[in-house]
Amino acid sequence: MAKAAVLTGIDEPLEIRDDVEVEQPRAGEVKVRMAASGVCHSDLSMQNGTMMAPYPIILGHEGAGVIEEVGEGVTNLAPGDHVVISWVPQCGQCFFCQRDQGHLCEAANTTMLTGGLLDGTTRFVSRGEPLRQMAAAGTFSEVTVIPAIGAVKIPKDFDLKLAALIGCGVLTGTGAALNTARIRKGDTAAVVGCGGVGLNVIQGARIAGAAEIIAVDMNETKLQMAKDFGATASVNAGQADPVGQVMALTGQRGADVAFEVIGLQQTIDQTIAMTRRGGQAILVGVPRMEAMVQVPAFLGLVFQEKTIKGCWYGSSNVQRDVPKLIDLYNKGELKLDELVSRTITLDQVNEAFETMKTGEVARSVISYT
Ligand code: APR
Ligand code: ZN
Ligand code: ZN
């Protein structure tokens, strides 16, 4: 039996159940005893209906833990190994994986839609019915079963609480800057939304050598954190039009690269508008289904030669990027400790959702140990 946080329908608070049965891992799967899980905005997006979910489902997708059992045929992982969970399992063999686009791996299409593992089924049962699991992860559970290709082995001396954050916010944010945008030395970047993911875009931009990094948020606490993470200027979007402010800071040219890291129609429009001629607008935040990208084709796009690019999981190759991020942390170039605003227990997950809505915290992290 394991304790887990279960979403039973849109806008319902998560139910903390301690009667969840976790089956054995099947072939190609591993059972992970969770050490920690971050609470990410995408978890909230599942609860409030921004993202579709089959119910009942165990949420959580940003986690790390220790392998407890391996299924048949798993040779690269063993009980006792420490792992970061990748919410996009990367098979290494499909069309996308072979083209170094493992973040688009075909194996993840079904897991995302069905809330199951690679074969569409789940390893959780509670109160007589199966429980789905978010993004082949389900890290709001003391124990989970995931595809072995969704586990990235890390050194045993690395703090598992920090490792958990790498699993979504850090990979996505730093990856948006380093992989998706490929920021160049001396670039001016603008980052709209400085939450758990946006702060990582900022530090990714700093690592890539951006000369100017303009942080945009409505919350002063976040703008202060943004400076600690490498922003060189800040814009409070609640006080004046953020597009005008970014234009003023860039000699009316706009940013070389602008990132949207919230997922709102308004901030998507603003991000595209504050991108300079020839620059890139990178859309990272997950918007509602109705949100649209609308740009005048000639004057907005062709004549301006703008690139508008989506970003999924920071275009990360997880087996390559997780070790790279750990290395950067060990060299003092990547901040992780500062992302943890609060450490909580699984029982407090609903409070963490409430705190996230206020925009005050970077991350609440559930500790299972
Ligand atoms: N203008 C500027 N900033 C805003 C606005 C706005 N209109 N609305 C919200 N914000 C800021 C908040 O103050 C907060 O700092 O956006 C930030 C969002 O941060 P989080 O809630 O921590 O979200 P995060 O976990 O970073 O995720 C951001 O990426 O992975 C996706 O689904 C996720 O779409 C979400 C996005
Ligand atoms: Zn996430
Ligand atoms: Zn693949």
Coordinates of C-alpha atoms and ligand atoms in Angstrom, one line a residue:
M1 CA 0.0 0.0 0.0
A2 CA 1.1 3.5 -0.8
K3 CA -0.1 7.0 0.0
A4 CA -0.9 9.1 -3.0
A5 CA -2.7 12.3 -4.0
V6 CA -5.5 11.6 -6.5
L7 CA -7.4 14.0 -8.7
T8 CA -11.0 12.8 -9.2
G9 CA -12.4 15.6 -11.5
I10 CA -11.9 19.2 -12.7
D11 CA -11.6 21.7 -9.8
E12 CA -11.7 18.9 -7.2
P13 CA -9.2 19.1 -4.4
L14 CA -6.7 16.3 -4.5
E15 CA -7.7 13.3 -2.4
I16 CA -5.0 11.9 -0.1
R17 CA -5.5 8.2 -0.2
D18 CA -3.4 5.8 1.8
D19 CA -4.9 2.6 0.3
V20 CA -3.3 2.7 -3.1
E21 CA -2.0 -0.7 -4.3
V22 CA 1.0 -0.6 -6.5
E23 CA 1.6 -3.6 -8.8
Q24 CA 4.9 -5.1 -9.7
P25 CA 6.8 -3.5 -12.6
R26 CA 6.2 -5.4 -15.9
A27 CA 8.8 -5.9 -18.6
G28 CA 10.7 -2.7 -19.4
E29 CA 9.4 -1.0 -16.2
V30 CA 10.8 0.0 -12.9
K31 CA 9.3 0.6 -9.5
V32 CA 10.6 3.8 -7.8
R33 CA 10.3 4.8 -4.2
M34 CA 9.9 8.5 -4.4
A35 CA 12.2 10.8 -2.4
A36 CA 10.8 14.1 -3.5
S37 CA 8.4 15.7 -6.0
G38 CA 8.1 19.4 -7.0
V39 CA 4.7 20.9 -7.4
C40 CA 4.6 22.4 -10.9
H41 CA 2.1 24.6 -12.6
S42 CA 1.2 21.8 -15.0
D43 CA -0.1 19.8 -12.0
L44 CA -2.4 22.8 -11.3
S45 CA -3.3 22.9 -15.0
M46 CA -4.5 19.3 -14.8
Q47 CA -6.7 20.1 -11.8
N48 CA -8.2 23.3 -13.3
G49 CA -8.9 21.7 -16.7
T50 CA -6.3 23.7 -18.7
M51 CA -4.8 20.3 -19.6
M52 CA -7.1 17.3 -20.2
A53 CA -6.8 14.4 -17.8
P54 CA -8.5 11.0 -17.5
Y55 CA -9.8 10.5 -14.0
P56 CA -9.1 9.3 -11.3
I57 CA -5.4 10.2 -11.7
I58 CA -2.3 10.5 -9.6
L59 CA -0.7 13.8 -10.4
G60 CA 2.9 14.9 -10.1
H61 CA 5.6 14.7 -12.8
E62 CA 8.6 16.4 -11.3
G63 CA 10.3 13.8 -9.1
A64 CA 13.3 11.8 -8.1
G65 CA 13.7 8.6 -6.1
V66 CA 15.3 5.3 -5.6
I67 CA 14.7 2.2 -7.7
E68 CA 13.1 -0.6 -5.7
E69 CA 12.5 -3.2 -8.3
V70 CA 13.1 -3.7 -12.0
G71 CA 10.9 -5.5 -14.4
E72 CA 12.0 -8.2 -16.9
G73 CA 14.6 -7.2 -19.4
V74 CA 15.7 -4.0 -17.6
T75 CA 19.5 -4.2 -17.6
N76 CA 20.6 -0.6 -17.3
L77 CA 19.0 0.0 -13.9
A78 CA 19.1 -1.9 -10.6
P79 CA 17.5 -1.7 -7.1
G80 CA 19.2 1.1 -5.1
D81 CA 19.9 3.3 -8.1
H82 CA 19.0 6.9 -7.7
V83 CA 16.9 8.4 -10.6
V84 CA 15.3 11.5 -12.0
I85 CA 12.0 10.8 -13.6
S86 CA 11.6 12.1 -17.2
W87 CA 8.0 12.8 -17.9
V88 CA 8.7 12.2 -21.5
P89 CA 10.0 8.7 -21.8
Q90 CA 12.6 8.7 -24.5
C91 CA 12.9 5.4 -26.4
G92 CA 16.0 6.2 -28.4
Q93 CA 14.7 4.4 -31.4
C94 CA 11.7 6.2 -32.9
F95 CA 11.8 8.7 -35.8
F96 CA 12.2 11.6 -33.3
C97 CA 14.7 10.0 -31.0
Q98 CA 16.9 9.1 -34.0
R99 CA 16.9 12.8 -35.0
D100 CA 18.0 14.0 -31.6
Q101 CA 14.4 15.1 -30.7
G102 CA 13.8 12.7 -27.9
H103 CA 11.6 15.3 -26.2
L104 CA 9.1 14.5 -29.0
C105 CA 9.4 10.7 -28.6
E106 CA 6.5 8.8 -30.0
A107 CA 6.4 6.6 -26.9
A108 CA 5.2 9.6 -24.9
N109 CA 2.2 10.3 -27.1
T110 CA 0.2 7.5 -25.5
T111 CA 1.4 8.1 -22.0
M112 CA 0.3 11.7 -22.1
L113 CA -3.1 11.0 -23.5
T114 CA -4.0 7.8 -21.6
G115 CA -2.5 8.5 -18.2
G116 CA -1.0 5.0 -18.5
L117 CA 2.4 3.5 -19.2
L118 CA 3.7 2.5 -22.6
D119 CA 1.0 -0.1 -23.2
G120 CA -1.7 2.3 -22.0
T121 CA -2.4 0.5 -18.7
T122 CA -1.5 1.6 -15.2
R123 CA 0.0 -0.1 -12.2
F124 CA -2.2 1.6 -9.5
V125 CA -5.5 0.4 -8.0
S126 CA -7.5 2.0 -5.3
R127 CA -11.1 1.3 -4.1
G128 CA -11.7 -1.2 -6.8
E129 CA -10.7 0.9 -9.8
P130 CA -7.4 1.6 -11.6
L131 CA -5.8 5.0 -11.0
R132 CA -4.2 6.7 -14.0
Q133 CA -0.8 8.4 -13.6
M134 CA 0.2 11.8 -15.0
A135 CA 2.8 11.7 -17.9
A136 CA 4.0 8.2 -17.1
A137 CA 5.2 9.6 -13.8
G138 CA 2.6 10.1 -10.9
T139 CA 5.1 11.5 -8.5
F140 CA 2.5 12.5 -5.9
S141 CA 2.7 8.9 -4.7
E142 CA 5.2 7.3 -2.2
V143 CA 5.8 4.6 -4.8
T144 CA 5.3 4.6 -8.5
V145 CA 6.0 2.4 -11.5
I146 CA 7.4 4.0 -14.7
P147 CA 8.9 2.9 -18.0
A148 CA 12.6 2.2 -17.6
I149 CA 13.2 4.6 -20.5
G150 CA 11.7 7.4 -18.3
A151 CA 14.4 7.0 -15.6
V152 CA 17.7 8.8 -15.7
K153 CA 20.3 7.5 -13.3
I154 CA 22.2 10.0 -11.2
P155 CA 25.0 9.9 -8.7
K156 CA 24.0 8.6 -5.2
D157 CA 25.5 11.5 -3.4
F158 CA 23.3 14.1 -5.2
D159 CA 20.5 15.6 -3.1
L160 CA 17.3 13.9 -4.3
K161 CA 15.1 17.0 -3.5
L162 CA 17.2 19.1 -5.9
A163 CA 17.2 16.2 -8.4
A164 CA 13.4 16.2 -8.4
L165 CA 13.3 19.8 -9.6
I166 CA 15.6 18.9 -12.5
G167 CA 12.9 16.5 -13.7
C168 CA 10.6 19.3 -15.0
G169 CA 11.2 23.0 -14.2
V170 CA 15.0 23.0 -14.6
L171 CA 15.2 20.8 -17.7
T172 CA 12.3 22.8 -19.3
G173 CA 13.6 26.2 -18.4
T174 CA 17.3 25.9 -19.0
G175 CA 16.5 23.7 -22.1
A176 CA 14.3 26.5 -23.5
A177 CA 17.3 28.8 -23.4
L178 CA 20.1 26.4 -24.3
N179 CA 18.4 23.9 -26.6
T180 CA 15.3 25.4 -28.1
A181 CA 16.5 29.0 -28.5
R182 CA 20.2 28.3 -28.6
I183 CA 20.9 31.8 -27.2
R184 CA 24.1 33.3 -28.4
K185 CA 26.7 35.2 -26.4
G186 CA 25.8 38.8 -26.1
D187 CA 22.1 38.3 -26.9
T188 CA 19.3 40.2 -25.1
A189 CA 16.7 37.9 -23.7
A190 CA 13.3 38.8 -22.3
V191 CA 11.5 36.2 -20.0
V192 CA 7.8 36.7 -19.4
G193 CA 6.8 34.8 -16.2
C194 CA 9.4 34.2 -13.5
G195 CA 8.0 31.2 -11.7
G196 CA 9.7 27.8 -11.2
V197 CA 10.2 27.4 -15.0
G198 CA 10.8 31.0 -15.9
L199 CA 13.6 31.4 -13.3
N200 CA 15.3 28.5 -15.0
V201 CA 15.0 30.1 -18.4
I202 CA 16.8 33.1 -16.8
Q203 CA 19.6 31.0 -15.5
G204 CA 19.8 29.1 -18.8
A205 CA 20.1 32.4 -20.6
R206 CA 22.9 33.5 -18.2
I207 CA 24.8 30.2 -18.7
A208 CA 24.4 30.7 -22.5
G209 CA 26.1 34.1 -22.2
A210 CA 23.2 36.5 -22.8
A211 CA 24.4 40.0 -22.1
E212 CA 21.0 41.4 -21.1
I213 CA 18.2 39.4 -19.4
I214 CA 14.9 41.3 -18.9
A215 CA 12.6 39.6 -16.4
V216 CA 8.9 40.3 -16.7
D217 CA 6.4 39.4 -14.0
M218 CA 3.7 41.0 -11.9
N219 CA 5.0 39.9 -8.6
E220 CA 7.9 41.9 -7.0
T221 CA 9.1 38.9 -5.0
K222 CA 9.5 37.0 -8.3
L223 CA 11.3 39.9 -9.9
Q224 CA 13.8 40.0 -7.0
M225 CA 14.3 36.3 -7.4
A226 CA 14.8 36.8 -11.1
K227 CA 17.7 39.1 -10.4
D228 CA 19.3 36.5 -8.1
F229 CA 19.0 34.0 -11.0
G230 CA 20.7 36.4 -13.5
A231 CA 18.2 39.0 -14.7
T232 CA 19.9 42.3 -15.5
A233 CA 16.6 44.3 -15.6
S234 CA 13.1 43.8 -14.5
V235 CA 9.7 44.9 -15.7
N236 CA 6.6 44.8 -13.6
A237 CA 3.8 43.9 -16.0
G238 CA 1.2 45.0 -13.4
Q239 CA 2.4 48.6 -13.5
A240 CA 2.7 49.5 -17.1
D241 CA 2.5 47.8 -20.6
P242 CA 5.4 45.2 -20.5
V243 CA 5.8 45.5 -24.3
G244 CA 6.5 49.2 -24.1
Q245 CA 8.9 48.7 -21.2
V246 CA 10.9 46.0 -23.0
M247 CA 11.0 48.2 -26.1
A248 CA 12.3 51.1 -24.1
L249 CA 15.0 48.9 -22.6
T250 CA 16.1 47.7 -26.0
G251 CA 16.4 51.0 -27.9
Q252 CA 12.9 50.3 -29.4
R253 CA 14.2 47.2 -31.2
G254 CA 12.9 44.5 -29.1
A255 CA 14.6 41.4 -27.6
D256 CA 16.7 39.0 -29.6
V257 CA 14.9 36.2 -27.9
A258 CA 11.7 36.5 -25.9
F259 CA 10.2 33.6 -23.9
E260 CA 6.6 33.1 -22.7
V261 CA 6.6 31.0 -19.6
I262 CA 3.1 31.3 -18.2
G263 CA 0.6 30.1 -20.9
L264 CA -1.8 33.0 -21.2
Q265 CA -3.2 34.4 -24.4
Q266 CA -2.3 38.0 -23.4
T267 CA 1.3 37.2 -22.5
I268 CA 1.8 35.1 -25.6
D269 CA 0.7 38.1 -27.7
Q270 CA 3.0 40.4 -25.6
T271 CA 6.0 38.0 -26.0
I272 CA 5.7 37.9 -29.8
A273 CA 5.3 41.7 -29.9
M274 CA 8.4 42.3 -27.8
T275 CA 10.6 40.1 -30.1
R276 CA 12.8 42.1 -32.5
R277 CA 12.9 41.9 -36.3
G278 CA 14.8 38.7 -37.0
G279 CA 14.4 37.5 -33.4
Q280 CA 12.8 34.5 -31.9
A281 CA 9.7 34.2 -29.7
I282 CA 9.8 30.9 -27.7
L283 CA 6.5 29.7 -26.3
V284 CA 7.1 27.5 -23.2
G285 CA 4.0 27.9 -21.0
V286 CA 1.1 25.5 -21.6
P287 CA -2.0 27.5 -22.6
R288 CA -5.6 26.6 -22.7
M289 CA -6.8 24.8 -25.9
E290 CA -8.6 28.0 -27.1
A291 CA -5.4 30.1 -27.1
M292 CA -4.2 31.1 -30.6
V293 CA -1.1 32.5 -32.1
Q294 CA -2.3 35.4 -34.3
V295 CA 0.2 37.5 -36.2
P296 CA -0.3 39.6 -39.4
A297 CA 1.4 37.4 -42.0
F298 CA 3.2 40.1 -43.9
L299 CA 3.9 42.9 -41.5
G300 CA 4.1 40.8 -38.4
L301 CA 6.0 37.8 -39.7
V302 CA 7.5 37.9 -43.3
F303 CA 8.7 41.5 -43.2
Q304 CA 9.9 41.2 -39.6
E305 CA 11.4 37.8 -40.3
K306 CA 10.4 36.6 -36.8
T307 CA 10.6 33.0 -35.6
I308 CA 7.8 31.9 -33.3
K309 CA 8.8 28.5 -31.9
G310 CA 7.1 26.2 -29.5
C311 CA 9.1 24.5 -26.7
W312 CA 8.3 21.1 -25.2
Y313 CA 10.3 19.9 -22.2
G314 CA 13.1 22.3 -23.1
S315 CA 13.9 20.3 -26.2
S316 CA 15.8 18.1 -23.8
N317 CA 17.6 14.9 -24.4
V318 CA 17.2 13.8 -20.8
Q319 CA 20.1 11.2 -20.7
R320 CA 22.4 14.0 -22.0
D321 CA 21.0 17.0 -20.1
V322 CA 20.4 15.7 -16.6
P323 CA 24.1 14.8 -16.0
K324 CA 25.0 18.2 -17.7
L325 CA 22.8 20.1 -15.2
I326 CA 24.2 18.2 -12.2
D327 CA 27.7 19.1 -13.4
L328 CA 26.8 22.8 -13.8
Y329 CA 25.3 22.7 -10.2
N330 CA 28.5 21.1 -8.9
K331 CA 30.6 23.8 -10.5
G332 CA 28.4 26.5 -8.9
E333 CA 26.9 27.7 -12.2
L334 CA 23.4 26.4 -11.7
K335 CA 21.2 27.4 -8.8
L336 CA 18.9 24.7 -7.4
D337 CA 18.7 25.2 -3.6
E338 CA 17.2 28.7 -4.2
L339 CA 14.3 27.2 -6.2
V340 CA 12.9 25.4 -3.1
S341 CA 10.6 28.0 -1.4
R342 CA 8.9 25.4 0.8
T343 CA 9.4 21.8 1.8
I344 CA 6.1 20.1 2.5
T345 CA 4.5 16.7 3.1
L346 CA 2.2 15.0 0.6
D347 CA -0.7 15.9 2.9
Q348 CA -0.1 19.6 2.2
V349 CA -0.2 19.3 -1.6
N350 CA -3.6 21.2 -1.8
E351 CA -2.0 24.1 0.2
A352 CA 0.9 24.1 -2.3
F353 CA -1.6 24.5 -5.1
E354 CA -3.2 27.5 -3.3
T355 CA 0.3 29.1 -2.8
M356 CA 1.1 28.6 -6.4
K357 CA -2.0 30.6 -7.4
T358 CA -0.7 33.6 -5.4
G359 CA 2.6 33.6 -7.4
E360 CA 4.7 34.0 -4.3
V361 CA 6.7 30.7 -4.5
A362 CA 9.2 29.3 -6.9
R363 CA 8.6 25.8 -5.9
S364 CA 6.9 23.8 -3.1
V365 CA 8.7 20.5 -2.9
I366 CA 7.1 17.4 -1.3
S367 CA 9.6 15.4 0.7
Y368 CA 8.8 11.7 1.3
T369 CA 11.7 11.0 3.5
Ligands
APR1 N1 2.2 39.0 -16.6 C1 3.4 38.7 -16.1 N2 3.6 37.7 -15.2 C2 2.5 36.9 -14.8 C3 1.2 37.1 -15.4 C4 1.0 38.2 -16.3 N3 -0.1 38.5 -16.8 N4 0.4 36.2 -14.8 C5 1.1 35.4 -14.0 N5 2.4 35.8 -14.0 C6 3.6 35.2 -13.3 C7 3.3 34.8 -11.9 O1 3.5 35.9 -11.0 C8 4.4 33.7 -11.7 O2 5.6 34.2 -11.2 O3 3.9 34.0 -14.0 C9 4.6 33.2 -13.1 C10 4.1 31.7 -13.3 O4 4.9 30.9 -12.4 P1 4.4 29.5 -11.8 O5 3.0 29.6 -11.4 O6 5.4 29.1 -10.8 O7 4.4 28.5 -13.1 P2 5.6 27.5 -13.6 O8 5.6 26.3 -12.8 O9 6.8 28.3 -13.7 O10 5.0 27.1 -15.0 C11 4.9 28.0 -16.0 O11 5.2 26.4 -17.8 O12 5.4 24.1 -17.6 C12 4.6 25.2 -17.9 O13 2.4 24.4 -17.3 C13 3.4 25.3 -16.9 O14 2.3 26.8 -18.2 C14 3.0 26.7 -17.1 C15 4.3 27.4 -17.3
ZN2 ZN 6.1 20.6 -14.9
ZN3 ZN 11.5 7.7 -29.2

